[in-house]
PDB file of C-alpha atoms in Angstrom:
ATOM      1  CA  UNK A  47     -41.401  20.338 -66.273  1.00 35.00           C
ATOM      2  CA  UNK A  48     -42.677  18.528 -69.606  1.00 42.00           C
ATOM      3  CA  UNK A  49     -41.720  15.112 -68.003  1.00 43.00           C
ATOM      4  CA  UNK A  50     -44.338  12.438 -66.138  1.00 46.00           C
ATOM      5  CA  UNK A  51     -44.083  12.392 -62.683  1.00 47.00           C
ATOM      6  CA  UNK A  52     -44.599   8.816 -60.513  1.00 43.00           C
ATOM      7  CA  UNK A  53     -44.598   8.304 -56.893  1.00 43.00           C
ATOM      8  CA  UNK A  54     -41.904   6.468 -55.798  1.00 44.00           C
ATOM      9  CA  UNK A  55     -40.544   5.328 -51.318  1.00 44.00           C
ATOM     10  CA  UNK A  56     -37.195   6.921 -50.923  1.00 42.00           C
ATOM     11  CA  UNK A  57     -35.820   2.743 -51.031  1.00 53.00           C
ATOM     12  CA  UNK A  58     -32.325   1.640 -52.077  1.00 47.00           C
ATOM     13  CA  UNK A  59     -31.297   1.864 -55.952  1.00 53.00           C
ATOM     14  CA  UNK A  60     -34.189   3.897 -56.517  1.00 79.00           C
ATOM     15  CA  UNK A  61     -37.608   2.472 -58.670  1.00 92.00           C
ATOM     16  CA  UNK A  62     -36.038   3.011 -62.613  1.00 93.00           C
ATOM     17  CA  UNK A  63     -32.810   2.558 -61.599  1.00 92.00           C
ATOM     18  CA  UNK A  64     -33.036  -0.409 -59.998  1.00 93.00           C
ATOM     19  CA  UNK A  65     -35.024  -2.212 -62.683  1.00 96.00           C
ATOM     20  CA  UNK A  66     -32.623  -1.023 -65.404  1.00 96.00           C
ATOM     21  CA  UNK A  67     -29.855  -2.569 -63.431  1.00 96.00           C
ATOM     22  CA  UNK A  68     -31.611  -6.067 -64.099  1.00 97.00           C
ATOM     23  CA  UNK A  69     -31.520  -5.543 -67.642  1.00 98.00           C
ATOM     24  CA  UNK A  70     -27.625  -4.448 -67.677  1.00 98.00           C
ATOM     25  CA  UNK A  71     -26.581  -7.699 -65.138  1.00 98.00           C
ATOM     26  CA  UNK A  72     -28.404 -10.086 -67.395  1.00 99.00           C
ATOM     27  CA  UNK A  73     -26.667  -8.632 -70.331  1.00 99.00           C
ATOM     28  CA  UNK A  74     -23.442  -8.868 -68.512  1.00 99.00           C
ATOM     29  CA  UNK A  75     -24.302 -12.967 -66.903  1.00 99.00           C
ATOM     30  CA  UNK A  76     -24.588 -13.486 -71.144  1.00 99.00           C
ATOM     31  CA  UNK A  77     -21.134 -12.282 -71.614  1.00 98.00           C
ATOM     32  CA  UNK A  78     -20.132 -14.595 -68.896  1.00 98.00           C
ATOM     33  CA  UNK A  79     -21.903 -17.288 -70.150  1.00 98.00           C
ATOM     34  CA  UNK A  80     -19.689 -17.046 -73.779  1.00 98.00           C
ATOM     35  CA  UNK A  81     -22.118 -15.146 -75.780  1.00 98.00           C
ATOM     36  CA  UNK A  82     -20.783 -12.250 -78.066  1.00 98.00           C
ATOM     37  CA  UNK A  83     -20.426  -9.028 -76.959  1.00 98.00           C
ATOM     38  CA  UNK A  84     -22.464  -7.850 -80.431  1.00 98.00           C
ATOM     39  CA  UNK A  85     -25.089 -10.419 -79.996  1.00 98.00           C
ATOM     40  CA  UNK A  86     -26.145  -9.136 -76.546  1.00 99.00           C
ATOM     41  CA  UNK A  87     -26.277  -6.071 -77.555  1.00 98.00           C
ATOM     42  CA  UNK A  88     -28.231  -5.858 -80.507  1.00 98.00           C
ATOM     43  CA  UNK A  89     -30.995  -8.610 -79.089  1.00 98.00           C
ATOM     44  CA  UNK A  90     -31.037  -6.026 -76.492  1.00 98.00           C
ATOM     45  CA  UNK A  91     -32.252  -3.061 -79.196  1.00 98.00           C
ATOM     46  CA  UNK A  92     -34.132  -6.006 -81.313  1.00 98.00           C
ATOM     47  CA  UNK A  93     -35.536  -6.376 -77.810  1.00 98.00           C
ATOM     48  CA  UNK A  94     -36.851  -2.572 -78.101  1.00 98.00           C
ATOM     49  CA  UNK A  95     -34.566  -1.192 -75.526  1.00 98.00           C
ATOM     50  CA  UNK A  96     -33.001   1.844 -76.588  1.00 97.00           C
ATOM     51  CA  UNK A  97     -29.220   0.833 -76.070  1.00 97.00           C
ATOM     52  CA  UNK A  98     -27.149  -2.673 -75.184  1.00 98.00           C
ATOM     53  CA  UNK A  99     -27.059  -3.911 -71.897  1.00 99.00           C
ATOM     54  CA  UNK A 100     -22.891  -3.430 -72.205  1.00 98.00           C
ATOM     55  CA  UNK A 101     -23.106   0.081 -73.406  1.00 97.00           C
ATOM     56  CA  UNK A 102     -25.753   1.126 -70.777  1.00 97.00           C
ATOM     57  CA  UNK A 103     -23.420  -0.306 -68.039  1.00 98.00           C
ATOM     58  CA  UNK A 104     -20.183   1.737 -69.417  1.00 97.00           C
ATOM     59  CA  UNK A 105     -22.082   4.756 -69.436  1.00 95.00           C
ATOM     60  CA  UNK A 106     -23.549   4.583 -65.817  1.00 95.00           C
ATOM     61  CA  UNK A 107     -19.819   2.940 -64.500  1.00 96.00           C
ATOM     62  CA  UNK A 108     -19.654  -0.367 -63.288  1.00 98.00           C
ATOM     63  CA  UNK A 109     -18.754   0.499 -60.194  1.00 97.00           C
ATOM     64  CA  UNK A 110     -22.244   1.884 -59.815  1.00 96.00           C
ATOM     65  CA  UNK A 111     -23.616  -1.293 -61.300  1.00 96.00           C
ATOM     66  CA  UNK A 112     -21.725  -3.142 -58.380  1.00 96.00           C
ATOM     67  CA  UNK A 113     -22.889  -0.678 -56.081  1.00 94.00           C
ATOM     68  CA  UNK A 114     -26.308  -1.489 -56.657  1.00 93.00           C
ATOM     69  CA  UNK A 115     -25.607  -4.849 -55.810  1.00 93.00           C
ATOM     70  CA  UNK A 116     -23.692  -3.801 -52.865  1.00 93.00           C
ATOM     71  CA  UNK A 117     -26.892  -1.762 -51.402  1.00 91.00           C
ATOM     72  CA  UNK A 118     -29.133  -4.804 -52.454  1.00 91.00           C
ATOM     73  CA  UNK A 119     -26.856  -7.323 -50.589  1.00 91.00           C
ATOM     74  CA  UNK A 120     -27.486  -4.053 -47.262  1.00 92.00           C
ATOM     75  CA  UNK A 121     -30.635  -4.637 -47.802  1.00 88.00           C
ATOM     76  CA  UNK A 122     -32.011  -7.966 -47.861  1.00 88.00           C
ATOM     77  CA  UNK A 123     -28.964  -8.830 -45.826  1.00 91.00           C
ATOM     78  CA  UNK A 124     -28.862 -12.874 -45.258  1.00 91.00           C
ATOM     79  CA  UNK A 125     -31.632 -12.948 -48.157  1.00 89.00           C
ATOM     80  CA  UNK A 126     -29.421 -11.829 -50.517  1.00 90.00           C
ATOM     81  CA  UNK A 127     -28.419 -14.085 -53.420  1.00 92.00           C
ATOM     82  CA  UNK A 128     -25.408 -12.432 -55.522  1.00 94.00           C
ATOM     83  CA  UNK A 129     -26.492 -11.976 -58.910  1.00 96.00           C
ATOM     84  CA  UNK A 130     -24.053 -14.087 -61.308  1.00 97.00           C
ATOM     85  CA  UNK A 131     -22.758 -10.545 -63.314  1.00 98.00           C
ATOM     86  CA  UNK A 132     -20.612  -9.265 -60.153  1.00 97.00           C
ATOM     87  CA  UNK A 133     -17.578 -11.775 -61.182  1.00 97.00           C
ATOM     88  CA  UNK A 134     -17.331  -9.966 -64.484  1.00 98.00           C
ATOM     89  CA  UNK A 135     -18.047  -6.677 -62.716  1.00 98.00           C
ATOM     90  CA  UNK A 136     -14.940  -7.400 -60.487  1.00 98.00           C
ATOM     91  CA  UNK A 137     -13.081  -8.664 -63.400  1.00 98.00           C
ATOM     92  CA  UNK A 138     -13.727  -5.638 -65.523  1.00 98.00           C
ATOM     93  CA  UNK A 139     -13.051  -3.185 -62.320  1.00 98.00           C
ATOM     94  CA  UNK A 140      -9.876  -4.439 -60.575  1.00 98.00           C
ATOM     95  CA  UNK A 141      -8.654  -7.081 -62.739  1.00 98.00           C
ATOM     96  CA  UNK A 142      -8.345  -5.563 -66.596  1.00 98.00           C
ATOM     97  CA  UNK A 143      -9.179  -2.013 -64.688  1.00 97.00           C
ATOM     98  CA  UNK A 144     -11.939  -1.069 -67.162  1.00 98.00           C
ATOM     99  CA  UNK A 145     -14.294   0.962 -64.986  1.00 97.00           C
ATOM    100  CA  UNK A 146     -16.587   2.358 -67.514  1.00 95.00           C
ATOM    101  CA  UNK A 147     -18.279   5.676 -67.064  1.00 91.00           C
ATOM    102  CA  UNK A 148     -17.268   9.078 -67.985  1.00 83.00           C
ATOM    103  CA  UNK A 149     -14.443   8.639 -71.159  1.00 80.00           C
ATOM    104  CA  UNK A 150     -13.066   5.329 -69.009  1.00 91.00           C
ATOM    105  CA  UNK A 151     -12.981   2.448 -71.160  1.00 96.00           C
ATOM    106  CA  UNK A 152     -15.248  -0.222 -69.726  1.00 98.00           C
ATOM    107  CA  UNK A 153     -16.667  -3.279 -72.273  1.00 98.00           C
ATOM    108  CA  UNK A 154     -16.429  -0.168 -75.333  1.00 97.00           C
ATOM    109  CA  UNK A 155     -13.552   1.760 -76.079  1.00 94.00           C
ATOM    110  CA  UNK A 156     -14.062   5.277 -75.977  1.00 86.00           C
ATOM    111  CA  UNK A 157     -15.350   7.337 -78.927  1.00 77.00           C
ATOM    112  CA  UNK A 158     -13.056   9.061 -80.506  1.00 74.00           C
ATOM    113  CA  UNK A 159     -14.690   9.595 -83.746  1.00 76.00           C
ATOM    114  CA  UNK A 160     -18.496   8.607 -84.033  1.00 77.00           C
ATOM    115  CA  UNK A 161     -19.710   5.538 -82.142  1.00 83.00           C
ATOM    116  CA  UNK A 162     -17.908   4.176 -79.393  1.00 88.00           C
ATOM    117  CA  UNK A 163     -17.146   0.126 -80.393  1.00 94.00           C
ATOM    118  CA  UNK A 164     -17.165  -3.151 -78.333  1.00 97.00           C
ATOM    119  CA  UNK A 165     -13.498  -3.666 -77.008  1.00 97.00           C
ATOM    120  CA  UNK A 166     -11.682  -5.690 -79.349  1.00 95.00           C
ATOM    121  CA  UNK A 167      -9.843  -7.576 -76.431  1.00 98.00           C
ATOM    122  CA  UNK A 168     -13.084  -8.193 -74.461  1.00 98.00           C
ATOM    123  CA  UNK A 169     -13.633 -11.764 -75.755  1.00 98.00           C
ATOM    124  CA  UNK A 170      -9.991 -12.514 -75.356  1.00 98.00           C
ATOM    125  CA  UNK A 171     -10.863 -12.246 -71.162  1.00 98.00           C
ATOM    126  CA  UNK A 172     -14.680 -13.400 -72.061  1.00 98.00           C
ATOM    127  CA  UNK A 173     -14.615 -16.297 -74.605  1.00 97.00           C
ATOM    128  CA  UNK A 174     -17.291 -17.169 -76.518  1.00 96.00           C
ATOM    129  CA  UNK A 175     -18.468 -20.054 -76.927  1.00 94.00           C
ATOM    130  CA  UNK A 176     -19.223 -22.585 -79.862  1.00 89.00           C
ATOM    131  CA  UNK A 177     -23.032 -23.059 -79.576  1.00 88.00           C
ATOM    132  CA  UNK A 178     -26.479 -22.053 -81.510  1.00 92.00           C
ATOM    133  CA  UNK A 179     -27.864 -19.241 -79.001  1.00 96.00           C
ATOM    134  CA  UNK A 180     -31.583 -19.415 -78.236  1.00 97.00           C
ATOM    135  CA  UNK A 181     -32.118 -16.474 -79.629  1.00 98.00           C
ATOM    136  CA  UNK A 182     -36.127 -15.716 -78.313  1.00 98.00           C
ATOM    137  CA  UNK A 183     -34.851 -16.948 -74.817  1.00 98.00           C
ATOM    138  CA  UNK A 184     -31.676 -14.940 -74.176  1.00 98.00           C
ATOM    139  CA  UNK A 185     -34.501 -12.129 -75.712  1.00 98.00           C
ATOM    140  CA  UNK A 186     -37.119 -12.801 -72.635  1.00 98.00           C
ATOM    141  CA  UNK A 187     -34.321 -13.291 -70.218  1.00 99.00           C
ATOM    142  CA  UNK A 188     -33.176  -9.640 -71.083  1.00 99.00           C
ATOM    143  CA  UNK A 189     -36.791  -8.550 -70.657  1.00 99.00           C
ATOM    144  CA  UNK A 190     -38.333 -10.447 -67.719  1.00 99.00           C
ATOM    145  CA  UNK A 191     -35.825  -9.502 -65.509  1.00 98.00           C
ATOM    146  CA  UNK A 192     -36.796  -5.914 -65.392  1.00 98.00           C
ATOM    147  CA  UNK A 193     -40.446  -7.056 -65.036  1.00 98.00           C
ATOM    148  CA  UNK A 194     -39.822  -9.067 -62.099  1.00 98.00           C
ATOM    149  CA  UNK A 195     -37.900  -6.862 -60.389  1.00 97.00           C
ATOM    150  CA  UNK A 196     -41.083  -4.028 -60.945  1.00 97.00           C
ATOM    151  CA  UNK A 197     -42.982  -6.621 -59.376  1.00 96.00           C
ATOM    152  CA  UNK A 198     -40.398  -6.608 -56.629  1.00 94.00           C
ATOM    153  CA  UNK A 199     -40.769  -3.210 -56.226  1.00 94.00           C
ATOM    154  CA  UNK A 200     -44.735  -3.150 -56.290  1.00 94.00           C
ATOM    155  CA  UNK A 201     -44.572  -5.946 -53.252  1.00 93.00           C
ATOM    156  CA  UNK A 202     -42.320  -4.193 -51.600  1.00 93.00           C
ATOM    157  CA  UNK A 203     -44.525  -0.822 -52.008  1.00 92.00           C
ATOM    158  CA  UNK A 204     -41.095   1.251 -53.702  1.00 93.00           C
ATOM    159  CA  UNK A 205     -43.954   1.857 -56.200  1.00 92.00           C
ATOM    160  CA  UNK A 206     -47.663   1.786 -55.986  1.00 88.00           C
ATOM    161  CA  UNK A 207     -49.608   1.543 -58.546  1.00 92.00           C
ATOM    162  CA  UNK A 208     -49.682  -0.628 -61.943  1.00 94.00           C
ATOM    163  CA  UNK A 209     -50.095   2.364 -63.963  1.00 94.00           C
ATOM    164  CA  UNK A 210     -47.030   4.264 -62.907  1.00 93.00           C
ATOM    165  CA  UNK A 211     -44.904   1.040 -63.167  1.00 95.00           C
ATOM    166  CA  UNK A 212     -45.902   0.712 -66.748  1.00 96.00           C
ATOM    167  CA  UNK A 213     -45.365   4.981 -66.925  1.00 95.00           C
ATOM    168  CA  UNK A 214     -41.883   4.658 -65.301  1.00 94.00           C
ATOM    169  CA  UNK A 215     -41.026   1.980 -67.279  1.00 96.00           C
ATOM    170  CA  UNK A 216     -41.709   3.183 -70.655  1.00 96.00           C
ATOM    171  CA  UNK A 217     -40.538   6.667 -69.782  1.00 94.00           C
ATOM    172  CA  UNK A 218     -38.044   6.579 -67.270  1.00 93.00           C
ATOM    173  CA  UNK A 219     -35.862   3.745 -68.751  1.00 95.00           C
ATOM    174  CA  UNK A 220     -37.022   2.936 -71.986  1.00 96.00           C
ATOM    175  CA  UNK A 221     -38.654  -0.206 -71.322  1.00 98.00           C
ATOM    176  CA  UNK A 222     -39.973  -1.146 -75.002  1.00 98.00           C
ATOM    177  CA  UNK A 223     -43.104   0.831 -75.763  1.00 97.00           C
ATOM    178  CA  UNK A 224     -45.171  -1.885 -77.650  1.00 96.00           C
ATOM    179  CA  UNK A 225     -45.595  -3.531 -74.811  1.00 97.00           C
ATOM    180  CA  UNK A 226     -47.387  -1.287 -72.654  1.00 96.00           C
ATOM    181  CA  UNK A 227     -45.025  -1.458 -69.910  1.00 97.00           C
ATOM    182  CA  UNK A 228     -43.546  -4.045 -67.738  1.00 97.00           C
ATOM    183  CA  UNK A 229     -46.628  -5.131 -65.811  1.00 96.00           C
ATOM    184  CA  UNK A 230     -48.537  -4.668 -69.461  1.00 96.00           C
ATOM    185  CA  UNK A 231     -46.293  -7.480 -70.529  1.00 97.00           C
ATOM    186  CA  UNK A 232     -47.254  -9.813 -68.471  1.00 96.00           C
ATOM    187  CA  UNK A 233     -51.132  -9.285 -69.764  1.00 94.00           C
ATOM    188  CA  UNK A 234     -50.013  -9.404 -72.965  1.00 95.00           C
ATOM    189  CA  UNK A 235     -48.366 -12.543 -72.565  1.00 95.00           C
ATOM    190  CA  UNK A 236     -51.162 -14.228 -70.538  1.00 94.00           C
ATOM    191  CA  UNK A 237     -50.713 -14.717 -66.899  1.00 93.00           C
ATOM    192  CA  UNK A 238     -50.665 -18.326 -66.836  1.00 94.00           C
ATOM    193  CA  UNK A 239     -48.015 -18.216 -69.548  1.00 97.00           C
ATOM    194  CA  UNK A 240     -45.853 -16.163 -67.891  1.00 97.00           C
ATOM    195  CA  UNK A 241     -45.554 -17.940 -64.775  1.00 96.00           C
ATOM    196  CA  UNK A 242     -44.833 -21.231 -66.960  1.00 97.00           C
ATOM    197  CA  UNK A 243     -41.763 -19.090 -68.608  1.00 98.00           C
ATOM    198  CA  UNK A 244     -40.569 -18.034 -65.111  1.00 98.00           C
ATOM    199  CA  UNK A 245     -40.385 -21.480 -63.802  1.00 97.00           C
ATOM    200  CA  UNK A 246     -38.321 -22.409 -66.462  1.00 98.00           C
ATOM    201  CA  UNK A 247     -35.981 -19.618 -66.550  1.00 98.00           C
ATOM    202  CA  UNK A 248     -35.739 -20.171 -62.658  1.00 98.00           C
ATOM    203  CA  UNK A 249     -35.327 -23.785 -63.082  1.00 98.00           C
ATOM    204  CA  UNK A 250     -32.511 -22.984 -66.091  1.00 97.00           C
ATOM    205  CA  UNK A 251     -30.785 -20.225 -64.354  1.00 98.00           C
ATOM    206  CA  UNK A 252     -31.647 -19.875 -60.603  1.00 97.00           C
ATOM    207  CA  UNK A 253     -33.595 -17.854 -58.033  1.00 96.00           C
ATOM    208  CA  UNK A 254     -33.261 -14.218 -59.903  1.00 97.00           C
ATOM    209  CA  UNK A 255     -36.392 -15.603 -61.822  1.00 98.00           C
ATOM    210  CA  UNK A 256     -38.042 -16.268 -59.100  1.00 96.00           C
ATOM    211  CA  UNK A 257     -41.911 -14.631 -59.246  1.00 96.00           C
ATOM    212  CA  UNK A 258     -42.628 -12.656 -56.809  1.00 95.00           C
ATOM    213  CA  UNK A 259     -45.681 -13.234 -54.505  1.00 93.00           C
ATOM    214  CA  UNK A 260     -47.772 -10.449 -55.173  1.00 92.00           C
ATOM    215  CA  UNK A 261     -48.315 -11.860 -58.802  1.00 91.00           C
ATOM    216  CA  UNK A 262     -48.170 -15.776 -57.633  1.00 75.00           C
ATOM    217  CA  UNK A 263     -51.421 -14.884 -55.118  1.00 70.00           C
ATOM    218  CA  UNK A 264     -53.389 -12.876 -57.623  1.00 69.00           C
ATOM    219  CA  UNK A 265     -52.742  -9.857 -55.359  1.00 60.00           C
ATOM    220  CA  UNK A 266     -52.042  -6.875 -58.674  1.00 69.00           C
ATOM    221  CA  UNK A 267     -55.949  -6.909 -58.339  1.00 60.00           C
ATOM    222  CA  UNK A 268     -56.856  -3.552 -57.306  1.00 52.00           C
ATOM    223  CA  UNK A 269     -52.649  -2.037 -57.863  1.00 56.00           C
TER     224      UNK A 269
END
């Protein structure tokens, strides 16, 4: 079928899916936050992804970014923290009635000839704002998302193994190749490093950074 097959549990949002939705909200919480539109999305391909967080979310629809969030708030019911991103996804949806997907406008207008481009009203309903960005953090925020959602998924056995997590990440989303996958990235990094950036980015910008157990009690061993 000249593609790579992984193992995945028939779970909400599916395994590649669900990670890539990480990457798109974070994208999305930046816009909210007063970034611009461009910057996201080219620290998002500087990143190694293969498009911006903005453009991947007009060409999936944002209502099936919000409905990820919808079967994630099903799912973990009570437990469920709502991600920052829905209030622009509402916004964008029933508000300025930019739905994305299939030749809908979204945060890009259309193509009509060559690329599509950024809206040229969307920082009219998304200022931006004055400041120097932290350019390498806004880059790992974009980036450890999706790996601690895959981590997510291997504690919550969606996915069983480290070696199709770093396959399906690489392959089935585009998760930048240099880094050997998502789980690879954290061994690159250094374990003890990577929980240190965690706690910050948890401490900075709330639970979604929260590590996961399996990783906090040494329990990849043997994944």
């Amino acid at each position: 079928i000249k593609k790579t097959p992984i193992v995945v549990d028939d779970q909400w949002g599916f395994f590649a899916a669900r990670v890539q939705n990480t990457y798109i909200l974070e994208g999305i919480t930046m816009l909210l936050e007063g970034y611009a539109p461009a910057l996201i999305e080219n620290l998002g391909k500087m990143a190694g992804m293969p498009k911006g967080p903005l453009q991947l979310a007009d060409e999936f629809s944002l209502k099936l970014i919000r409905n990820y969030e919808a079967q994630a708030a099903e799912h973990y019911g009570p437990k469920y923290i709502q991600h920052p991103a829905v209030e622009a996804l509402e916004k964008m949806i029933n508000d300025l009635e930019r739905p994305g997907g299939k030749s809908k406008p979204g945060f890009y207008d259309p193509a009509t000839e060559g690329m599509p481009a950024i809206w040229s009203a969307l920082t009219d309903h998304f200022p931006t704002v004055e400041v120097e960005p932290n350019l390498e953090e806004l880059t790992q925020r974009l980036l450890v998302a999706q790996v601690l959602e895959a981590l997510w998924c291997l504690q919550e056995r969606v996915v069983n193994s480290i070696p199709e997590v770093n396959l399906g990440s690489v392959f089935g989303w585009g998760f930048p190749a240099y880094t050997g996958g998502v789980i690879q990235f954290i061994d690159r990094l250094g374990e003890a490093q990577f929980l240190a950036l965690c706690r910050n980015l948890e401490h900075r910008f709330g639970p979604r950074f929260k590590v996961p157990s399996i990783l906090k009690k040494g329990l990849l061993a043997g994944k």
